Amino acid sequence: MIVVMSPAHTREMRDAVTRKIEDAGLRCQVNEGVERTVIGVVGDSHTKEVLRDSLEAMAGVESVVRILQPYKLVAREFHGGKDTTVWVGDVPIGGGSVVVIAGPCSVETREQVLQTAEAVKLAGAKLLRGGAFKPRTSPYSFQGLEEEALKILAEAREATGLGVVTEAMDVRQMDMVTKYADMVQIGARNMQNYPLLREAGRTRHPVMLKRGPSATIEELLLAAEYIIAEGNPDVVLCERGIRTFENYTRYTLDLNAVPVLKSLTHLPVLVDPCHGTGKWKLVTPMARAAVAAGADGLLVEVHPEPDKALSDGPQQLTPQNFAVMMQELDAIALAVGRRV
Ligand code: PEP
Ligand code: MN
C-alpha cells in the first residue's frame, strides 16, 4: 500500500501519517519525489487494510493506493510512475543517459587493472568494474585476490577518477568491500541469498543486483525489494542472461526483461552482454540491442589480453574492441533519444 501526499502537505501532516502507520506496527518508507511525496507502507496486509480508510481521511493525504504485486517499494507506482536515478559518486545511473561500467572480470595484477582503467575511461566508460571475490563454478579455479584486488581497484580510482564496482559474495565481506568500492555488486548466484541482500540493504552504498540464471523477473524484483526494505533505496538491476535449453551461448540474454522491468519498476536496468553470451564476438551486437531496447547502461568485461585472463577470457573485449563498441553505441543511443 502506498500513501500519496498532496503537493501542499506540511511536515506536520506527513509526520502524523507516518506516526499512525508506525503506531499500528507497520513500517514506512518515505520517498520524496520532485512532484510528489509517497509513503510506502510495509507489513501485515490485514493491518494495512484496516488502516486504509483512516489514512485516506487524514489531512495532507491525496490518495491511498493498493499495490497488487508482491513487491511494493520497487514498483513503478511507488515512485509516482517516474524513473529513479541512482548516483554512484557523481555518476548518475538512470534518467536518460546510457552508463557503461567496464573492466576485467577478475583483478589479476596492478598493471592489468591500471591499463584497462585508463583505456576504458578514454573510450567513455563512467565506472570501473573488477572482481576481487570471484564466484567460480569449480573450487579449483582462480578465486580472486580479495583485499589485494580491492586495493588495486582503489588505486585505479585514484589514477583515473572512475568509481569502482565490485562483488561481495558473503555478508562477512561486506565491510571490506564497502571500505574500497563505490558500488557493491551482488552476483547472479547470490541473487536469492537473503542475508546478503539484507546486509546490502544496511549499507549506504549503491547496489548492483544481477539476475539469477534461473530467476524470474518477479523473483529479481523481490530480491531488490529485500535491499530497499532494509533502508537502502539505491538499487540498480542487471540482466545477465538466463539458463535455457540453448547451449550455443553461455546463457540466453533475456532482452525481453529490459522493457518488462522498465514497465514494472522505477529502478534503473543494466544489461551484461558478456556473461549473457559468453562469446566476445556477440558482445557488441547484444550491447547495441540492449541500448535499443531501453537499457540504462551496460556492464562490459574488458581485458588487455583476454586469451591470458584467469577468468571469463572468451567473453572479454580487448580495449580496442571496447572502443569500437562505444563508438557504435553512440548512434544507437541517439536513435532512442539517449546519450552514452
Ligand atoms: C561478474 O560480473 O563478474 C559475474 C560473476 O557475473 P554473474 O554474477 O552475472 O555471473
Ligand atoms: Mn566474469
XYZ file of N, CA and C in Angstrom, residues 1-2 29 31 38-45 48 65-79 221-222 224-226 228-229 264-266:
114
model
N 0.848 -1.194 0.000
C 0.000 0.000 0.000
C 0.884 1.245 0.000
N 0.504 2.247 -0.749
C 1.260 3.494 -0.699
C 0.323 4.672 -0.422
N 8.278 3.790 4.390
C 9.436 4.144 3.563
C 9.021 5.408 2.821
N 9.376 8.416 0.292
C 10.043 8.697 -0.963
C 9.687 10.115 -1.391
N 5.674 10.229 -1.542
C 4.909 8.987 -1.460
C 5.435 8.207 -0.262
N 4.511 7.658 0.544
C 4.935 6.865 1.702
C 4.556 5.407 1.449
N 5.554 4.555 1.394
C 5.301 3.127 1.233
C 4.993 2.529 2.594
N 3.954 1.713 2.662
C 3.581 1.081 3.942
C 3.913 -0.403 3.827
N 4.785 -0.861 4.728
C 5.267 -2.231 4.651
C 4.816 -2.986 5.899
N 4.307 -4.208 5.698
C 3.926 -5.032 6.850
C 2.673 -5.836 6.567
N 2.077 -6.298 7.610
C 0.932 -7.208 7.535
C -0.242 -6.645 6.701
N -0.733 -7.442 5.761
C -1.763 -6.972 4.813
C -3.068 -6.629 5.523
N -2.898 -3.314 7.222
C -2.915 -2.230 6.227
C -4.347 -1.955 5.775
N -3.158 4.017 -2.225
C -3.240 3.106 -3.369
C -2.751 1.723 -2.953
N -3.557 0.703 -3.239
C -3.124 -0.679 -3.004
C -2.161 -1.066 -4.120
N -1.074 -1.733 -3.779
C -0.209 -2.265 -4.839
C -0.449 -3.765 -4.855
N -0.920 -4.254 -5.985
C -1.339 -5.657 -6.036
C -0.159 -6.619 -6.195
N 0.947 -6.131 -6.768
C 2.102 -7.013 -6.937
C 2.692 -7.356 -5.574
N 3.421 -8.489 -5.485
C 4.019 -8.854 -4.188
C 5.158 -7.912 -3.789
N 5.750 -7.228 -4.762
C 6.783 -6.246 -4.431
C 6.115 -4.873 -4.391
N 6.591 -4.020 -3.501
C 5.927 -2.729 -3.292
C 6.884 -1.560 -3.569
N 8.023 -1.569 -2.825
C 8.922 -0.415 -2.877
C 9.613 -0.291 -4.226
N 9.761 -1.410 -4.935
C 10.389 -1.345 -6.258
C 9.354 -1.080 -7.351
N 8.064 -1.154 -6.999
C 7.015 -0.988 -8.012
C 7.063 0.424 -8.592
N 6.817 0.517 -9.865
C 6.859 1.827 -10.540
C 5.929 2.838 -9.855
N 4.756 2.365 -9.412
C 3.790 3.279 -8.771
C 4.382 3.949 -7.540
N 5.264 3.239 -6.849
C 5.820 3.775 -5.612
C 6.635 5.036 -5.872
N 7.083 5.185 -7.093
C 7.876 6.367 -7.420
C 7.069 7.313 -8.302
N 12.774 -8.841 -8.838
C 12.196 -7.649 -8.202
C 12.019 -7.852 -6.697
N 11.663 -9.059 -6.303
C 11.514 -9.325 -4.863
C 12.866 -9.321 -4.155
N 15.335 -7.352 -5.046
C 15.609 -5.912 -4.897
C 14.801 -5.332 -3.743
N 13.586 -5.834 -3.586
C 12.716 -5.364 -2.501
C 13.366 -5.615 -1.127
N 14.057 -6.748 -0.978
C 14.762 -7.039 0.267
C 15.746 -5.925 0.611
N 15.864 -2.756 -0.515
C 15.221 -1.454 -0.277
C 14.446 -1.471 1.049
N 13.803 -2.617 1.343
C 13.027 -2.709 2.586
C 13.929 -2.558 3.805
N 7.626 -2.323 -14.994
C 7.186 -2.752 -13.660
C 7.831 -1.972 -12.524
N 9.069 -1.486 -12.777
C 9.815 -0.868 -11.671
C 10.383 0.489 -12.072
N 10.636 1.301 -11.054
C 11.264 2.613 -11.279
C 12.784 2.507 -11.249
